[in-house]
XYZ file of C-alpha atoms in Angstrom:
398
model
C 115.497 10.424 86.309
C 115.670 10.651 90.093
C 112.554 11.781 92.000
C 111.325 11.935 95.584
C 111.043 8.169 95.632
C 114.779 7.958 95.067
C 115.570 10.504 97.876
C 116.459 9.006 101.208
C 113.786 9.531 103.881
C 116.100 11.206 106.442
C 117.265 13.767 103.927
C 113.700 14.910 103.135
C 112.835 15.184 106.830
C 115.857 17.454 107.526
C 114.859 19.842 104.758
C 111.305 20.113 106.093
C 112.549 20.942 109.566
C 114.834 23.727 108.261
C 112.027 25.220 106.210
C 109.646 25.285 109.188
C 112.305 26.867 111.393
C 112.829 29.699 108.902
C 109.123 30.477 108.787
C 108.921 30.494 112.584
C 111.791 33.000 112.832
C 110.114 35.323 110.315
C 106.844 35.145 112.224
C 108.655 35.936 115.463
C 110.360 39.026 114.014
C 107.049 40.241 112.583
C 105.328 39.794 115.924
C 108.062 41.738 117.741
C 107.845 44.655 115.305
C 104.048 44.736 115.615
C 104.330 44.786 119.387
C 106.799 47.687 119.290
C 104.535 49.677 116.950
C 101.491 48.966 119.118
C 103.399 50.085 122.206
C 104.393 53.378 120.536
C 100.835 54.130 119.428
C 99.506 53.299 122.864
C 102.023 55.636 124.480
C 100.920 58.574 122.289
C 97.234 57.876 122.852
C 97.497 57.340 126.580
C 99.728 60.336 127.235
C 98.023 62.572 124.642
C 101.320 63.980 123.396
C 100.903 65.074 119.765
C 104.463 66.386 119.767
C 105.731 62.830 119.863
C 108.060 63.427 122.776
C 109.557 66.703 121.500
C 110.664 69.024 124.330
C 107.971 71.458 125.407
C 107.337 74.136 128.020
C 103.961 75.167 129.390
C 103.418 78.895 130.002
C 100.359 80.294 131.722
C 98.794 83.140 129.705
C 96.597 85.526 131.620
C 93.975 87.618 129.837
C 94.454 91.311 130.466
C 91.222 93.282 130.513
C 91.820 96.906 129.425
C 90.703 99.639 131.743
C 87.631 101.596 130.755
C 88.484 104.767 128.787
C 88.371 107.968 130.800
C 87.110 110.076 127.925
C 84.767 109.576 125.016
C 87.502 110.220 122.496
C 88.600 107.106 120.642
C 92.266 106.562 119.976
C 93.730 105.519 116.665
C 94.483 101.798 116.176
C 97.967 100.724 117.220
C 100.724 101.050 114.626
C 98.472 103.077 112.306
C 99.528 106.715 111.720
C 96.730 109.051 112.760
C 97.259 111.226 109.718
C 96.972 108.289 107.313
C 94.051 108.910 104.935
C 91.177 106.488 105.098
C 90.213 104.416 102.123
C 87.592 106.247 100.136
C 84.201 104.643 99.933
C 80.746 105.516 98.741
C 80.867 108.845 96.974
C 84.408 109.539 98.157
C 87.271 109.801 95.700
C 91.026 109.737 96.156
C 92.900 112.213 93.969
C 96.672 112.400 93.523
C 97.956 115.945 93.130
C 101.401 116.317 91.576
C 103.259 119.560 92.219
C 104.299 120.852 88.814
C 107.463 122.410 90.215
C 108.754 119.823 92.653
C 107.139 116.637 91.339
C 105.931 115.840 94.851
C 102.788 113.695 95.025
C 100.011 114.167 97.556
C 96.822 112.118 97.913
C 93.569 113.813 98.815
C 90.336 112.030 99.699
C 87.501 114.121 98.316
C 84.318 114.066 100.359
C 85.860 112.333 103.357
C 84.166 113.387 106.576
C 87.167 113.220 108.815
C 87.893 115.261 111.889
C 91.156 117.122 111.565
C 92.078 118.012 115.111
C 94.100 121.193 115.308
C 97.618 120.102 116.257
C 99.296 121.583 119.339
C 101.556 123.784 117.194
C 98.562 125.667 115.827
C 97.143 126.160 119.302
C 100.340 127.956 120.384
C 99.344 131.009 118.360
C 96.394 132.572 120.117
C 93.656 134.267 118.064
C 94.265 138.006 117.825
C 91.043 139.026 116.104
C 87.398 138.165 116.429
C 86.169 136.859 113.104
C 82.606 137.980 112.378
C 80.293 135.731 110.369
C 80.144 136.196 106.616
C 78.635 139.554 105.674
C 75.143 138.910 104.288
C 75.498 141.975 102.072
C 78.281 140.164 100.253
C 76.506 136.828 99.739
C 74.469 135.532 96.825
C 72.465 132.334 97.215
C 72.941 129.782 94.433
C 72.017 126.138 93.891
C 75.424 125.232 95.329
C 75.086 127.478 98.364
C 76.208 131.018 99.263
C 78.918 132.593 97.104
C 80.598 136.021 97.301
C 79.308 139.095 95.510
C 79.820 142.859 95.568
C 77.510 144.578 98.063
C 74.851 147.045 96.987
C 77.016 149.788 98.479
C 79.980 148.753 96.316
C 81.923 146.956 99.057
C 83.886 144.007 97.674
C 84.924 140.832 99.475
C 88.471 141.919 98.579
C 87.951 144.940 100.834
C 85.700 143.480 103.521
C 87.811 140.396 104.260
C 91.236 142.039 104.012
C 93.559 141.465 106.941
C 92.820 143.796 109.865
C 96.528 144.146 110.619
C 97.524 147.750 109.896
C 100.420 148.402 107.545
C 102.149 151.399 109.049
C 104.448 153.743 107.189
C 105.199 153.913 103.499
C 107.930 151.379 102.926
C 109.653 151.722 99.584
C 109.701 147.945 99.142
C 107.007 145.394 99.967
C 106.732 141.625 99.612
C 103.614 139.453 99.674
C 103.982 135.692 100.094
C 101.167 133.163 99.651
C 101.443 129.643 101.091
C 99.299 127.364 98.917
C 97.718 123.926 99.263
C 96.512 124.335 102.845
C 93.457 122.717 104.394
C 94.391 119.226 103.174
C 96.978 118.249 105.783
C 96.055 119.186 109.344
C 99.690 119.243 110.459
C 100.920 121.408 107.567
C 98.010 123.823 107.941
C 98.543 124.095 111.681
C 102.261 124.746 111.216
C 101.616 127.492 108.665
C 99.093 129.254 110.898
C 101.270 128.902 113.975
C 104.761 129.676 112.706
C 104.318 132.229 109.923
C 103.804 135.952 110.473
C 100.235 137.208 110.132
C 101.229 139.185 107.038
C 101.737 135.930 105.117
C 98.640 135.085 103.061
C 97.312 131.526 103.232
C 95.819 129.728 100.211
C 93.394 126.860 100.814
C 92.446 124.003 98.490
C 88.638 123.670 98.309
C 88.591 120.108 99.667
C 87.808 118.668 103.070
C 85.045 119.034 105.637
C 87.163 121.294 107.874
C 87.755 124.053 105.308
C 85.622 126.711 107.015
C 87.126 125.966 110.429
C 90.671 126.328 109.095
C 89.849 129.550 107.243
C 88.238 130.985 110.371
C 91.283 130.116 112.472
C 93.642 131.608 109.906
C 91.684 134.860 109.828
C 91.461 134.922 113.631
C 95.265 135.019 113.788
C 95.456 137.866 111.256
C 96.147 135.940 108.047
C 94.495 136.920 104.802
C 92.980 134.007 102.878
C 92.689 132.915 99.237
C 90.642 130.000 97.880
C 92.326 127.841 95.235
C 90.324 126.736 92.175
C 91.301 123.441 90.442
C 92.260 124.179 86.831
C 93.416 121.928 84.024
C 97.152 121.143 83.726
C 98.729 120.024 80.454
C 98.835 116.338 81.434
C 95.238 116.174 82.641
C 93.674 113.776 83.619
C 96.874 111.850 84.469
C 97.693 114.827 86.677
C 94.304 115.546 88.234
C 93.587 118.583 90.453
C 90.315 116.985 91.571
C 86.610 116.711 90.761
C 84.963 119.548 88.798
C 88.281 120.774 87.417
C 87.864 123.764 85.093
C 89.015 122.705 81.609
C 89.615 124.522 78.332
C 87.227 122.282 76.384
C 84.328 122.660 78.810
C 81.603 125.134 77.798
C 81.885 128.521 79.449
C 78.661 128.004 81.423
C 79.953 124.720 82.814
C 83.224 126.276 83.975
C 81.351 129.140 85.642
C 79.026 126.655 87.347
C 82.038 124.727 88.633
C 83.597 127.971 89.813
C 80.402 128.745 91.748
C 80.554 125.306 93.340
C 84.053 125.960 94.681
C 83.173 129.488 95.802
C 80.343 128.025 97.893
C 82.707 125.811 99.923
C 83.411 128.627 102.384
C 83.445 132.407 102.840
C 85.845 135.033 104.159
C 88.507 134.959 101.425
C 89.728 138.043 99.551
C 90.188 136.219 96.275
C 91.009 133.040 94.421
C 94.122 131.438 92.957
C 94.742 128.673 90.467
C 95.308 125.158 91.779
C 97.660 123.755 89.106
C 96.131 124.845 85.762
C 99.093 125.368 83.422
C 96.951 124.555 80.379
C 93.925 126.523 81.561
C 95.874 129.687 82.377
C 97.508 129.456 78.934
C 94.102 129.686 77.216
C 93.023 133.326 77.004
C 89.376 132.626 76.177
C 88.799 130.172 79.028
C 90.755 132.218 81.558
C 89.074 135.495 80.560
C 85.642 134.019 81.303
C 86.766 133.082 84.812
C 88.423 136.442 85.487
C 85.323 138.274 84.303
C 83.317 136.321 86.879
C 85.764 136.775 89.765
C 86.073 140.476 88.944
C 82.294 140.884 88.874
C 82.152 139.331 92.345
C 84.805 141.608 93.813
C 87.458 138.926 94.194
C 91.176 139.176 93.541
C 92.662 136.604 91.153
C 96.201 135.436 91.919
C 98.224 133.636 89.265
C 100.621 131.477 91.284
C 103.453 131.999 88.788
C 104.100 128.297 88.238
C 103.540 128.382 84.457
C 105.556 130.566 82.053
C 102.796 130.140 79.440
C 100.192 131.949 81.520
C 98.191 134.706 79.789
C 96.774 136.140 83.007
C 98.032 139.643 82.202
C 96.174 139.692 78.863
C 92.997 138.215 80.344
C 93.031 140.657 83.250
C 93.569 143.614 80.919
C 90.625 142.475 78.783
C 88.249 141.955 81.722
C 89.507 144.728 84.043
C 89.536 142.163 86.854
C 91.672 142.739 89.955
C 94.665 140.402 89.804
C 98.201 139.710 90.923
C 100.817 137.491 89.321
C 103.483 135.821 91.393
C 107.028 136.812 90.470
C 108.474 133.464 91.542
C 107.836 130.217 93.383
C 109.971 130.224 96.516
C 110.372 126.449 96.792
C 110.515 125.466 93.132
C 113.666 123.736 94.412
C 113.117 122.351 97.875
C 116.616 122.373 99.378
C 116.881 124.976 102.123
C 119.794 126.711 100.384
C 117.714 127.046 97.201
C 114.790 128.456 99.191
C 117.075 131.029 100.820
C 118.455 131.982 97.402
C 114.913 132.451 96.066
C 114.081 134.750 98.981
C 117.156 136.843 98.170
C 115.949 137.154 94.560
C 112.513 138.121 95.844
C 114.035 140.960 97.864
C 115.856 142.202 94.770
C 112.574 142.256 92.819
C 110.890 144.192 95.624
C 113.669 146.776 95.677
C 113.538 147.139 91.894
C 109.751 147.233 91.412
C 108.534 148.390 94.814
C 106.307 145.330 95.280
C 107.119 141.643 94.825
C 104.782 138.658 95.079
C 105.711 135.008 95.613
C 104.018 131.690 96.252
C 105.275 128.654 98.133
C 104.033 125.274 99.289
C 103.508 124.219 102.888
C 106.587 122.003 103.130
C 108.112 122.055 106.634
C 111.448 123.321 105.288
C 109.675 126.107 103.385
C 107.731 127.275 106.420
C 110.861 127.174 108.581
C 113.000 129.184 106.129
C 110.312 131.809 105.439
C 109.628 132.257 109.165
C 113.345 132.731 109.851
C 113.784 135.119 106.898
C 110.738 137.227 107.804
C 112.214 138.137 111.195
C 115.090 140.005 109.536
C 113.221 141.588 106.627
C 112.337 144.989 108.055
C 115.951 145.531 109.111
C 116.690 145.729 105.390
C 113.915 148.238 104.755
C 111.416 145.767 103.256
C 107.949 145.120 104.650
C 106.004 141.860 104.474
C 102.360 142.569 103.538
C 99.131 140.664 102.736
C 98.123 140.245 99.088
C 95.403 142.904 99.349
C 98.043 145.507 100.204
C 100.326 144.267 97.432
C 97.412 144.644 95.014
C 96.812 148.242 96.097
C 100.493 149.150 95.844
C 101.514 147.046 92.858
C 103.189 148.700 89.876
C 101.760 148.216 86.417
C 102.581 144.685 85.267
C 103.179 143.834 81.637
């Protein structure tokens, strides 16, 4: 077998030279690549360009120092609606109220100490009457605070706080309209006070720190006022009127105590009305206990007419309490044409019975249509009156 000893010397030397040349070329290529890489790294480090040569443009940004505010009033944060409710904290609670007629949802923060500035629209209607402080003769002190009562001379809050606007003449037909759910939205409350005739009665929910201020402003512009009492609907607590809701399963004493709590929220109203409460107003025993208490305190009770199952007439007959029951809800359907049609039906009821009563929410379209309609009412021989007048003139209801 042939081996290296058999290989010619010149042949072995040529192979060694070729092998060494190949290794030298590989080393050279490696050295070149290392040099290129080192050069690139050095360039980045020396020039401090983390963008690696990508195009760039330098812009000078100057800090703008805002001017000092001219007033002590703080503005709302940018891009945040000023009427957006704050998140409830501490002992605050957010309640969603669902209108049983329209299905509209509205969130209320209970116990929120917010300042509801009166919007410009409300300021357009100047006060026409000086509102005296609550009459001490008509106040009883309770653990919740002052609540209405009949005076020792027999004067009732229904009489003492009635609208001072005189109702002249003896119109054959009268209509009373109550706008409910006020005091929660500053804008809606301001619009109702500003745009609606003084003869329209305003119903306030018992929530919010500004309740007394709104009631005072409403009365100062001639409006009569009702206080709404949260009562149990059929789908309670999924549909929740708010804390301390009067319920059919609560003991009578507990419901009366809750009623006293709501009555203590403010003064100056002629009566109360149900806030929701389809199930509660359908229970004669529970409702009778409440009407006995409101009647004893000289307050009118208004059934808002939203529930066909209501037994208000029976409960009022049993307790002899002053009451009214709404004949219809003006904006049960919220299209303007439907609202106008409801107002036409209301006129027909007034002509037939002599007195008609209706409730409505504070939707902008509702306020606009009622305000427009009211301007033409007397031309048709019908007078718009507060609820206290409707109560005095009402026919026997059955």
